[in-house]
Each structure stands twice: as structure tokens, then as C-alpha cells.
mmCIF file of C-alpha atoms and ligand atoms in Angstrom:
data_model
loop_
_atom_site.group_PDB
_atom_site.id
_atom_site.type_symbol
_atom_site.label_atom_id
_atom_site.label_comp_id
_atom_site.label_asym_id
_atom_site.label_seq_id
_atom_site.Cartn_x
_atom_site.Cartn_y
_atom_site.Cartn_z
ATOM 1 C CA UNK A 1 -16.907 11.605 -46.001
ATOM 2 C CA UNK A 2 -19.958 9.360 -44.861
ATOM 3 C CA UNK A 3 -18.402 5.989 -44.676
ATOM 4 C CA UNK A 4 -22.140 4.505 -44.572
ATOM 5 C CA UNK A 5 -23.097 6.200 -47.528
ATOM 6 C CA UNK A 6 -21.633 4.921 -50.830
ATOM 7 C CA UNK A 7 -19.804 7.059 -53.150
ATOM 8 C CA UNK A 8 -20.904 7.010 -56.878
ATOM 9 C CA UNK A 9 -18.277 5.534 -58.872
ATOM 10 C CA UNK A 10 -18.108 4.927 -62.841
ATOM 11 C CA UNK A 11 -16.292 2.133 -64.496
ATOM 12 C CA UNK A 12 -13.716 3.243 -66.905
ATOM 13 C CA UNK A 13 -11.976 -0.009 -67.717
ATOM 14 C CA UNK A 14 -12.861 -3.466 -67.278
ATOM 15 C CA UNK A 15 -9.407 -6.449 -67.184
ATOM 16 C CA UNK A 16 -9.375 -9.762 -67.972
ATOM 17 C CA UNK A 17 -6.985 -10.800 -65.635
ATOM 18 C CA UNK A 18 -6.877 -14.850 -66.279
ATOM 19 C CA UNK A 19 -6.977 -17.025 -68.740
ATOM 20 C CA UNK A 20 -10.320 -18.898 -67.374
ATOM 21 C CA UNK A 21 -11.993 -15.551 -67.060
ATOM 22 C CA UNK A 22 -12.921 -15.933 -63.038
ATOM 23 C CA UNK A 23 -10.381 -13.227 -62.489
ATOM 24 C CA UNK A 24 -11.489 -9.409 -63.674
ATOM 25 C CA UNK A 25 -10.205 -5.804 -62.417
ATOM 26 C CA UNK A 26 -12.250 -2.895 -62.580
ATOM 27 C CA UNK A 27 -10.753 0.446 -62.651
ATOM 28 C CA UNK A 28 -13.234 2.808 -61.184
ATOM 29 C CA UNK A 29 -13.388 6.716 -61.470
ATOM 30 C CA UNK A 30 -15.174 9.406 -58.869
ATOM 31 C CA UNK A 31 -18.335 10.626 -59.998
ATOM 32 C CA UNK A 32 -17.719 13.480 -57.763
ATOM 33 C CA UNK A 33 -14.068 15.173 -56.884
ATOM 34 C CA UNK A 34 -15.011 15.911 -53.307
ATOM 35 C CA UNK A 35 -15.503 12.099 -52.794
ATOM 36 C CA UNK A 36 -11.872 11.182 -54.858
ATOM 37 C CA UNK A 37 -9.838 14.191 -52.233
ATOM 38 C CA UNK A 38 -11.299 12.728 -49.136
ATOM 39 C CA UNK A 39 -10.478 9.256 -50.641
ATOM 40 C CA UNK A 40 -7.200 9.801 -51.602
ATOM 41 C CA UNK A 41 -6.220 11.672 -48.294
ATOM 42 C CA UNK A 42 -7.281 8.742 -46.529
ATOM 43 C CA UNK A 43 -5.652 5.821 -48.796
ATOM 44 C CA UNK A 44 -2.958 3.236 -47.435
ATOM 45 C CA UNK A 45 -2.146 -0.226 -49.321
ATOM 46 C CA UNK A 46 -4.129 -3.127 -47.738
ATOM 47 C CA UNK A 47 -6.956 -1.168 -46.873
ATOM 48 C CA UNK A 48 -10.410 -2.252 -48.718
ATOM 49 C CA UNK A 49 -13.985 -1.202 -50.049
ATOM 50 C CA UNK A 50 -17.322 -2.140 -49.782
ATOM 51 C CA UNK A 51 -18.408 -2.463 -53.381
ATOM 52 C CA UNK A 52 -22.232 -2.508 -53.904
ATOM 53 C CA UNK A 53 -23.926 -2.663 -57.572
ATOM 54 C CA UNK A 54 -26.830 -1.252 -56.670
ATOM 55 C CA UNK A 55 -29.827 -3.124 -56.100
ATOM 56 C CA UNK A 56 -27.983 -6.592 -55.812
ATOM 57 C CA UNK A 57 -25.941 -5.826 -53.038
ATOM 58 C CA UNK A 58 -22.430 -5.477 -51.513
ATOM 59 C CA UNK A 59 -19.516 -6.480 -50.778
ATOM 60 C CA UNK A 60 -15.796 -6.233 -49.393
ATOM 61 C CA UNK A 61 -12.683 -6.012 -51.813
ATOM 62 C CA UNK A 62 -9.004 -5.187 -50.989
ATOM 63 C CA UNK A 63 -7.662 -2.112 -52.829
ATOM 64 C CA UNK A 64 -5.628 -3.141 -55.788
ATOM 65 C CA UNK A 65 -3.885 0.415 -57.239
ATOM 66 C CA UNK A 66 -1.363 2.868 -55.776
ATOM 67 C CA UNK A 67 -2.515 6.166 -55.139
ATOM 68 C CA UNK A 68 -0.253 7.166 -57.342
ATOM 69 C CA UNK A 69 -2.016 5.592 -60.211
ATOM 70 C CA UNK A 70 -5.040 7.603 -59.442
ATOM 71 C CA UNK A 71 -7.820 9.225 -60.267
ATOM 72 C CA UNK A 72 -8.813 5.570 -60.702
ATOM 73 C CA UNK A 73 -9.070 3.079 -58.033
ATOM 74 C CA UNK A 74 -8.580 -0.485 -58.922
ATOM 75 C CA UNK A 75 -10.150 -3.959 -57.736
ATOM 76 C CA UNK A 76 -9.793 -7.090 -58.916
ATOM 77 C CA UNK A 77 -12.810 -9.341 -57.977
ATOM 78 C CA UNK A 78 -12.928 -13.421 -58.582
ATOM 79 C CA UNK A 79 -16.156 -14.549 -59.846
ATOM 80 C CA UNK A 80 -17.403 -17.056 -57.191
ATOM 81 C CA UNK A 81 -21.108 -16.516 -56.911
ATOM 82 C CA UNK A 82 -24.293 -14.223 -57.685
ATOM 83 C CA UNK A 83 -23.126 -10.411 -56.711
ATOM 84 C CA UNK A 84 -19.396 -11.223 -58.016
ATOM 85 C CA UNK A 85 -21.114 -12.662 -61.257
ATOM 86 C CA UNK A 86 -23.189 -9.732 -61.653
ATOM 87 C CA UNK A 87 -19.723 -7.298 -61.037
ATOM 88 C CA UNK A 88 -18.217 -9.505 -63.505
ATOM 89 C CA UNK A 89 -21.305 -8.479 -66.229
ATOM 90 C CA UNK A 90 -20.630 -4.249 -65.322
ATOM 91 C CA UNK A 91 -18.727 -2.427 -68.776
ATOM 92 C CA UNK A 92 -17.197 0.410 -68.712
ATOM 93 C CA UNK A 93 -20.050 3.593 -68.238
ATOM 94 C CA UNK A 94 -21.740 1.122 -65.550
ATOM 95 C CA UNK A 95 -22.312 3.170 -62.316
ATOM 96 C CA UNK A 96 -21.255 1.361 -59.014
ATOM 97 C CA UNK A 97 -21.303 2.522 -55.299
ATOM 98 C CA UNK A 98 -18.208 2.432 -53.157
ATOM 99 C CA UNK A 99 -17.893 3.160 -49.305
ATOM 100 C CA UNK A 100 -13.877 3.363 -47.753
ATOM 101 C CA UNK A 101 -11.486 3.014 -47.983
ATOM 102 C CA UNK A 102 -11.739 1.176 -44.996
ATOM 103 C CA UNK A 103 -9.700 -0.593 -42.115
ATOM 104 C CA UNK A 104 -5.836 0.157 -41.276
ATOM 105 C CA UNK A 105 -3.841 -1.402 -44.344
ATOM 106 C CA UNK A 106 -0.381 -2.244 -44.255
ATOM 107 C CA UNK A 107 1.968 0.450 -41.746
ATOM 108 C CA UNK A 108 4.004 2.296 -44.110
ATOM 109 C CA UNK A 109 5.906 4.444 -41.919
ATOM 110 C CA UNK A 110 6.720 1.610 -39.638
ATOM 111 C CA UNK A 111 8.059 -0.394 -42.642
ATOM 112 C CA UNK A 112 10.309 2.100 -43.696
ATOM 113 C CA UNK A 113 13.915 1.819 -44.016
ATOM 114 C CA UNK A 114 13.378 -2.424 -43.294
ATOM 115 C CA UNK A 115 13.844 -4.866 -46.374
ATOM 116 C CA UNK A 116 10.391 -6.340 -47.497
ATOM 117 C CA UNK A 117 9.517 -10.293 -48.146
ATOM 118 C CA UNK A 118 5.904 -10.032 -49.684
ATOM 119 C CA UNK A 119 4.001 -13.004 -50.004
ATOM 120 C CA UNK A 120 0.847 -13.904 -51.734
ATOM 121 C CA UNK A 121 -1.045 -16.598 -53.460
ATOM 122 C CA UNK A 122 -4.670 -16.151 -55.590
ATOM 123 C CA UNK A 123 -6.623 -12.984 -55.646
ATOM 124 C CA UNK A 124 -5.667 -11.788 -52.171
ATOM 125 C CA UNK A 125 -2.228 -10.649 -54.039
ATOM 126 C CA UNK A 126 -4.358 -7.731 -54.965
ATOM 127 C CA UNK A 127 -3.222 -5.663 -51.891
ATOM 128 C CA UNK A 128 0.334 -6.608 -51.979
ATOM 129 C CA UNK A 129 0.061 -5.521 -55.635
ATOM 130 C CA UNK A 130 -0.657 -2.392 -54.557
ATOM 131 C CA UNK A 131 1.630 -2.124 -51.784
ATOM 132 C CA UNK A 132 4.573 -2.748 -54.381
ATOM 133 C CA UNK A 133 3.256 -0.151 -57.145
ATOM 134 C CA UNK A 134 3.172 1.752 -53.960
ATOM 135 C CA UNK A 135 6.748 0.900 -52.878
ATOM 136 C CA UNK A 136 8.192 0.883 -56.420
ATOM 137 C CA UNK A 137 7.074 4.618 -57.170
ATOM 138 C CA UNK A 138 10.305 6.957 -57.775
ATOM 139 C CA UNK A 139 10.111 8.951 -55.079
ATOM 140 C CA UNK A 140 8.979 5.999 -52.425
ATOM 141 C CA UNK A 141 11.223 3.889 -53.337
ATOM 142 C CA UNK A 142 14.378 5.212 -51.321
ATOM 143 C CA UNK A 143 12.144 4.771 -48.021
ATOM 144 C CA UNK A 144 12.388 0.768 -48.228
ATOM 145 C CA UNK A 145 15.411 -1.909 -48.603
ATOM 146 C CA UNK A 146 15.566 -4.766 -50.418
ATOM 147 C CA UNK A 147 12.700 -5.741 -51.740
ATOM 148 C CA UNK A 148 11.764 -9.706 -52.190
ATOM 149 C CA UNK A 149 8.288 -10.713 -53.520
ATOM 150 C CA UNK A 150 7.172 -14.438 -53.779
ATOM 151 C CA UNK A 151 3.677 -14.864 -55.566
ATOM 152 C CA UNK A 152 1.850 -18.785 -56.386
ATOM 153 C CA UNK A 153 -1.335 -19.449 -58.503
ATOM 154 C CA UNK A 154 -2.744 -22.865 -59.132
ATOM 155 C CA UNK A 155 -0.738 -22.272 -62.938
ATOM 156 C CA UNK A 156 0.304 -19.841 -65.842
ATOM 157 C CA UNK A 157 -3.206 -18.950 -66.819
ATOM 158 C CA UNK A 158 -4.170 -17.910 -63.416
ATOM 159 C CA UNK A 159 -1.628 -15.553 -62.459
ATOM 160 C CA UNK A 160 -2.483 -11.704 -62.311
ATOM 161 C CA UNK A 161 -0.747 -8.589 -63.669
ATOM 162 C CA UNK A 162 1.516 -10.579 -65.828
ATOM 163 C CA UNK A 163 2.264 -7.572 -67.425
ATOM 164 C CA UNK A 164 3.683 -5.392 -64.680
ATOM 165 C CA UNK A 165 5.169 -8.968 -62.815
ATOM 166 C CA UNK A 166 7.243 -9.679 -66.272
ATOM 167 C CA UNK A 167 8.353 -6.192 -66.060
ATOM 168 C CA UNK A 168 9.328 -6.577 -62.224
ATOM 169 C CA UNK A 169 12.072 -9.286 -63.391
ATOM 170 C CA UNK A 170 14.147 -6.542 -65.110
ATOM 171 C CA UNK A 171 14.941 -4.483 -62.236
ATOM 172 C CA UNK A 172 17.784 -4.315 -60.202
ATOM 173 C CA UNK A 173 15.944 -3.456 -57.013
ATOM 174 C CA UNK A 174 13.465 -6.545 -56.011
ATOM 175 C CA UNK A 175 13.936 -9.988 -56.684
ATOM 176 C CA UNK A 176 10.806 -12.041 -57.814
ATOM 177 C CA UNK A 177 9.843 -15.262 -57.158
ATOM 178 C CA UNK A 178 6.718 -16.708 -59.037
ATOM 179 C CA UNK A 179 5.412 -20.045 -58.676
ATOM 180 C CA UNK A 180 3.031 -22.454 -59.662
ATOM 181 C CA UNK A 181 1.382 -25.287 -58.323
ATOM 182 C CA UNK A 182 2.476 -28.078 -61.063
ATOM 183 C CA UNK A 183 5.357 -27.769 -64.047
ATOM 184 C CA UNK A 184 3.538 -26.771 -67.371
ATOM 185 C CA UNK A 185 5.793 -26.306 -70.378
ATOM 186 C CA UNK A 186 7.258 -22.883 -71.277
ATOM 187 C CA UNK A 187 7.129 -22.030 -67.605
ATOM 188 C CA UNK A 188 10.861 -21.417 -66.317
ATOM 189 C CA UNK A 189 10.540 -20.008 -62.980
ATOM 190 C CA UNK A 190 9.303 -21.853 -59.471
ATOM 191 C CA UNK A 191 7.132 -25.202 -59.271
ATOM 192 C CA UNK A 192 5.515 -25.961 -56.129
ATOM 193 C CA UNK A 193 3.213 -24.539 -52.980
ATOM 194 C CA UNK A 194 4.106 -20.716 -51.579
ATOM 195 C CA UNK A 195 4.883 -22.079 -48.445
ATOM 196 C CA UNK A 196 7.712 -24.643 -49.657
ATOM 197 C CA UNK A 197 8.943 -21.612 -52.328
ATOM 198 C CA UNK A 198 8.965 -19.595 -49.332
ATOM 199 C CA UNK A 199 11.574 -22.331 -47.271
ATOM 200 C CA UNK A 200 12.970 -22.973 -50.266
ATOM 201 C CA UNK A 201 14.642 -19.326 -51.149
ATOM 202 C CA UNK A 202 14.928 -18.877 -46.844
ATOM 203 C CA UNK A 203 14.398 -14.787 -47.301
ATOM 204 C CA UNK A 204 16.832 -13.755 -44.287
ATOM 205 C CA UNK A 205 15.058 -11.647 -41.350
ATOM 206 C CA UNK A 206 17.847 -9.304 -40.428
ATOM 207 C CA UNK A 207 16.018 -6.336 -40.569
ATOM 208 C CA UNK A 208 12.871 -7.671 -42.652
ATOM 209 C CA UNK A 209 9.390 -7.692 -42.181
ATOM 210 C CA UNK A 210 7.466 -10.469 -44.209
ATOM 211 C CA UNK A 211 4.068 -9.289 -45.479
ATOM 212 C CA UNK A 212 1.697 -12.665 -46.658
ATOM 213 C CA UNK A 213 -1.597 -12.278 -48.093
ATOM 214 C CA UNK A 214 -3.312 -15.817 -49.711
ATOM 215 C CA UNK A 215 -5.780 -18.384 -49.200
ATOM 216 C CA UNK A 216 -6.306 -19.284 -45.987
ATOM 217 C CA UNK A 217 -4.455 -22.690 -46.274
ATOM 218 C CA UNK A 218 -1.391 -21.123 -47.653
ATOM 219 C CA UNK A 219 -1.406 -18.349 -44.667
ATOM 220 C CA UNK A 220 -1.275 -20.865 -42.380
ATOM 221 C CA UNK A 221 1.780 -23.029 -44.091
ATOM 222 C CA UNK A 222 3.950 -20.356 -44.376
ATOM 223 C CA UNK A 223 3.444 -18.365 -41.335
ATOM 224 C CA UNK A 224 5.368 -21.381 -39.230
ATOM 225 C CA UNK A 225 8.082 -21.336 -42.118
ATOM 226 C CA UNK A 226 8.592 -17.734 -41.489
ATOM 227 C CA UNK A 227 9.044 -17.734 -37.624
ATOM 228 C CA UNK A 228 11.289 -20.905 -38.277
ATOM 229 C CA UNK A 229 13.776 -18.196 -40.402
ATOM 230 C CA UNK A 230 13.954 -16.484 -37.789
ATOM 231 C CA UNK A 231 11.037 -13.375 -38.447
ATOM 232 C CA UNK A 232 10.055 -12.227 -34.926
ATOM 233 C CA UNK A 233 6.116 -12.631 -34.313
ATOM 234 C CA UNK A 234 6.014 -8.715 -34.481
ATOM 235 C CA UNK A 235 7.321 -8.129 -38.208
ATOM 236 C CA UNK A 236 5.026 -10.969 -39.787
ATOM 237 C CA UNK A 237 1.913 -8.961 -41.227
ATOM 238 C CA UNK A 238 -1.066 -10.726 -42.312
ATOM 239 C CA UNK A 239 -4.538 -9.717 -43.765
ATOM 240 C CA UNK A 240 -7.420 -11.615 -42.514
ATOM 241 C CA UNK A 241 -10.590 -12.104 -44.179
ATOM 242 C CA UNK A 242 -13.836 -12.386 -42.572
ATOM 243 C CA UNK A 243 -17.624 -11.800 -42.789
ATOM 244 C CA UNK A 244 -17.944 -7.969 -42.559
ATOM 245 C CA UNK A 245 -21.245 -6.269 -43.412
ATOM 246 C CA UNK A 246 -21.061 -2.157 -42.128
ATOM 247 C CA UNK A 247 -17.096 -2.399 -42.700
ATOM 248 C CA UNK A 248 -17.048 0.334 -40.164
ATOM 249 C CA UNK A 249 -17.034 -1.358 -36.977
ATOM 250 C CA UNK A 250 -20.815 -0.965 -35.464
ATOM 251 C CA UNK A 251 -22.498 -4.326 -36.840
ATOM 252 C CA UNK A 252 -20.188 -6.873 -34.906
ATOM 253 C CA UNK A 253 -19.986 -9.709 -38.154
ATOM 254 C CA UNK A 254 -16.257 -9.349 -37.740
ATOM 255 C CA UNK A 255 -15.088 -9.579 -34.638
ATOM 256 C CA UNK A 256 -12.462 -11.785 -33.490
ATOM 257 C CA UNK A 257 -12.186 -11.521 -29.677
ATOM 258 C CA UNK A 258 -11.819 -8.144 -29.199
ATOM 259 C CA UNK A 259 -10.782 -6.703 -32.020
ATOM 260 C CA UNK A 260 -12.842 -6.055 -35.147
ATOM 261 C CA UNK A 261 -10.939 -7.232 -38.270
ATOM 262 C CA UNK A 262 -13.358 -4.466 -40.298
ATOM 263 C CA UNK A 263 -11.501 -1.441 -38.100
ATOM 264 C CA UNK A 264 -8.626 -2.750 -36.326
ATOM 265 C CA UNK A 265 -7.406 -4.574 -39.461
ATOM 266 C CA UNK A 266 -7.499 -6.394 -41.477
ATOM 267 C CA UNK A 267 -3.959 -6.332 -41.352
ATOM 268 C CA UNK A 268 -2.864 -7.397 -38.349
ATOM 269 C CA UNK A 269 1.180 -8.894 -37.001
ATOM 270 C CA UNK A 270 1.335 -12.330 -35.869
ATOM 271 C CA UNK A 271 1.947 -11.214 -32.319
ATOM 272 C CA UNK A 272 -1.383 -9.746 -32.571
ATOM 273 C CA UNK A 273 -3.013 -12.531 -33.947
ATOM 274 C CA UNK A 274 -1.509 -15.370 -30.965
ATOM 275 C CA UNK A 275 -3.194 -13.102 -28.551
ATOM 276 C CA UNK A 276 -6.398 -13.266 -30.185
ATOM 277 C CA UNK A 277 -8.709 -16.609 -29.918
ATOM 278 C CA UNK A 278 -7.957 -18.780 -32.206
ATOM 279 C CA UNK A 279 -11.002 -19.184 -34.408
ATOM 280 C CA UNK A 280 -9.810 -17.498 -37.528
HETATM 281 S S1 FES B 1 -18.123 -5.517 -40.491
HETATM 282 FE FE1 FES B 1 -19.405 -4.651 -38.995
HETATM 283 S S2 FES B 1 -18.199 -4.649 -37.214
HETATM 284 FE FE2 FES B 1 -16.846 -5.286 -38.792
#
């Protein structure tokens, strides 16, 4: 696999994922099977793409399907300027390039056997989405504990994968949280910020790691309210976001201190982020 190179990839299904339309997924199939083995070998949750529309340009997007749910590979992509706008146009047929999937995403065999507290806000849920269809599956599911998610959008309209969320409230094994920002009517579950849902429900960290992936601005609310519960600096994960360009290490866009957020992340434990300077 030439991670520089960018594999040809074919749009099968295009999502409407919120009610204003700024949210979209796009479930992408390999052009050539070579190109979806080496992929799949190499897919963890968390990881991300560089997704280029040829001729317009590219750009970096978390991973938002299981392997399990393959051949397809999933991203969900928030229309907030000219190359998302012109993703947002592709239908289904529409040819696309994809290099990855890069960076480390979340570490699966060092979360095993711990309970999980996964928490996201906006878009960036799209990784923790796929680290629960990931966690969730049959035979995965046994590897992992009690299983807590807490998600926010701005309101009702906004939130993703309603279907599959709705569906997450009838099972016995996790226990779902879903917020949003002020009460609307119909809505019966949380009102209010991640970070005060978070307090609020106090997951317990006796043998828990907490996995949060938002907006900037909620990251850094909740992280405190987290360590204040008691969840050592070493089991908080977080996924940063920064300007990356080659994705692969080698262009130097990304680079916090020493550490590249491109290669070395982008997830990355809270211990790991205090020793890093703190521009991020
Ligand atoms: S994006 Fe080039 S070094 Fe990270």
C-alpha cells in the first residue's frame, strides 16, 4: 500500500445525517480488492483518511464504520467550506481518492477487559461511532465491560445515526446518555453541555477508561471533570485535530512538540498530552 498515493474509491451511498443538511455520510467502496485487503488489515477505530475529490483537493476525515461493516468504509463530513461543499455535491457512482487509513486510532487491546465511558459532541462522534459498532459486534463484545456512552449536539435535528443511537437504548449492555444543548419539545432524554452531562451522571473510574472526542471547547470542559472523578491521566483518551497535509508524518503541519498528531495520534492519553506544549 502507497500511503501517498490515493486509492480509487466509488460512492455507493450518500446519508443525510441532519435535519439542516450540513451533516452527510458517504459510504465508499474499493475500486480495486488489493487496495480494500491491505485496508482492512490495517484498520483500527479512530484512525482517519485523507479524502481528495480529485482536482479540488483533500482533506482529513476520521473513520466512521466498523470493519465489520465492510466492504464499505464510511465518513461523515460537515459542510463548512469549498472542498466539503463540493464532497457534499458527490452521488453515488462519483469516483473519489482515499489514502490511510492513517495514524494510531483508539488501543483496542489495551482497552480490553476495562469498562468504557465514551464521550462525544458534533461530528467528531464519528470515530467513537465506530469504535462502538466496533465494540458492540457479537463476537467483540465479550472483550469489554460496561459500556457507558454520553453524546451532545446543539439539538434534535443535529444529532447523527439516530437510527442505530435509538436502537442502542434497548440493550441491556451500554447505557446511553444523549443530550442537547436547550429543551425542545418531544425530547425526553438530557438537556444541557457534555461536560455538565458528563458531572452530572459521575461515570465511576474503577477500572474505566473514558474516551472523548468533540469540539475543541467541549474537550477541554470535560477533560478536568473527568480527572476530578477520579480517571487517572493515563486512561483519558483524546483525539486531537490539527492541520495535517501528507497525513504520513514527512510534511511537519502537525506537529505538536515532538510528536506528530498525523502518526503518533491522533489519539493520544491525557498523560501524553500534559507532557506536550501546550498549544493545542
Ligand atoms: S500531516 Fe504532515 S507531518 Fe503530519
Amino acid at each position: 500500500m502507497n500511503l501517498y498515493q490515493p486509492m480509487p474509491m466509488r460512492v455507493e451511498r450518500v446519508i443525510n445525517e441532519t435535519s439542516d443538511l450540513t451533516l452527510k455520510s458517504f459510504e465508499l467502496t474499493f475500486e480495486n480488492k488489493t487496495d480494500q485487503k491491505a485496508f482492512f488489515e490495517k484498520y483500527n477505530p479512530g484512525q482517519f483518511c485523507q479524502f481528495s475529490v480529485f482536482g479540488k483537493g483533500e482533506a482529513p476525515f476520521g473513520i466512521a464504520s466498523a470493519a465489520w461493516e465492510g466492504p464499505f468504509v464510511r465518513f461523515t463530513v460537515q459542510n463548512v467550506g469549498s472542498l466539503t461543499q463540493t464532497i457534499h455535491n458527490l452521488q453515488p457512482g462519483d469516483l473519489v481518492g482515499v489514502r490511510g487509513p492513517l495514524g494510531n486510532g483508539f488501543p483496542l487491546d489495551k482497552l480490553k477487559g476495562r469498562n468504557l465511558v465514551i464521550i462525544g459532541g458534533g461530528c467528531a462522534f464519528s470515530t467513537l461511532y465506530a469504535l462502538t459498532k466496533h465494540i458492540m459486534y457479537k463476537e467483540h463484545r465479550k472483550d469489554y465491560g460496561q459500556l457507558t456512552i454520553v453524546y451532545g449536539a446543539r439539538n434534535s435535528g443535529l444529532c447523527l445515526y439516530k437510527a442505530d443511537i435509538e436502537s442502542w437504548y434497548d440493550r441491556s449492555d451500554m447505557v446511553i446518555h444523549q443530550a442537547i444543548d436547550v429543551p425542545e419539545e418531544g425530547w425526553d432524554h438530557h438537556v444541557g453541555y457534555v461536560p455538565d452531562v458528563v458531572k452530572k451522571v459521575a461515570p465511576a473510574p474503577k477500572n474505566t477508561s473514558a474516551i472523548v472526542c468533540g469540539p475543541p471547547i467541549m474537550t477541554k470542559f470535560t477533560l478536568p471533570i473527568l480527572s476530578e472523578l477520579g480517571f487517572p491521566p493515563k486512561e483519558i483518551y483524546t483525539s486531537l485535530e490539527k492541520r495535517m497535509k501528507c497525513g504520513v508524518g514527512k510534511c511537519g503541519r502537525c506537529n505538536i512538540g515532538s510528536k506528530y498528531v498525523c502518526k503518533d495520534g491522533p489519539v493520544f492519553t491525557l498523560a501524553e498530552l500534559n507532557d506536550l506544549p501546550q498549544d493545542i
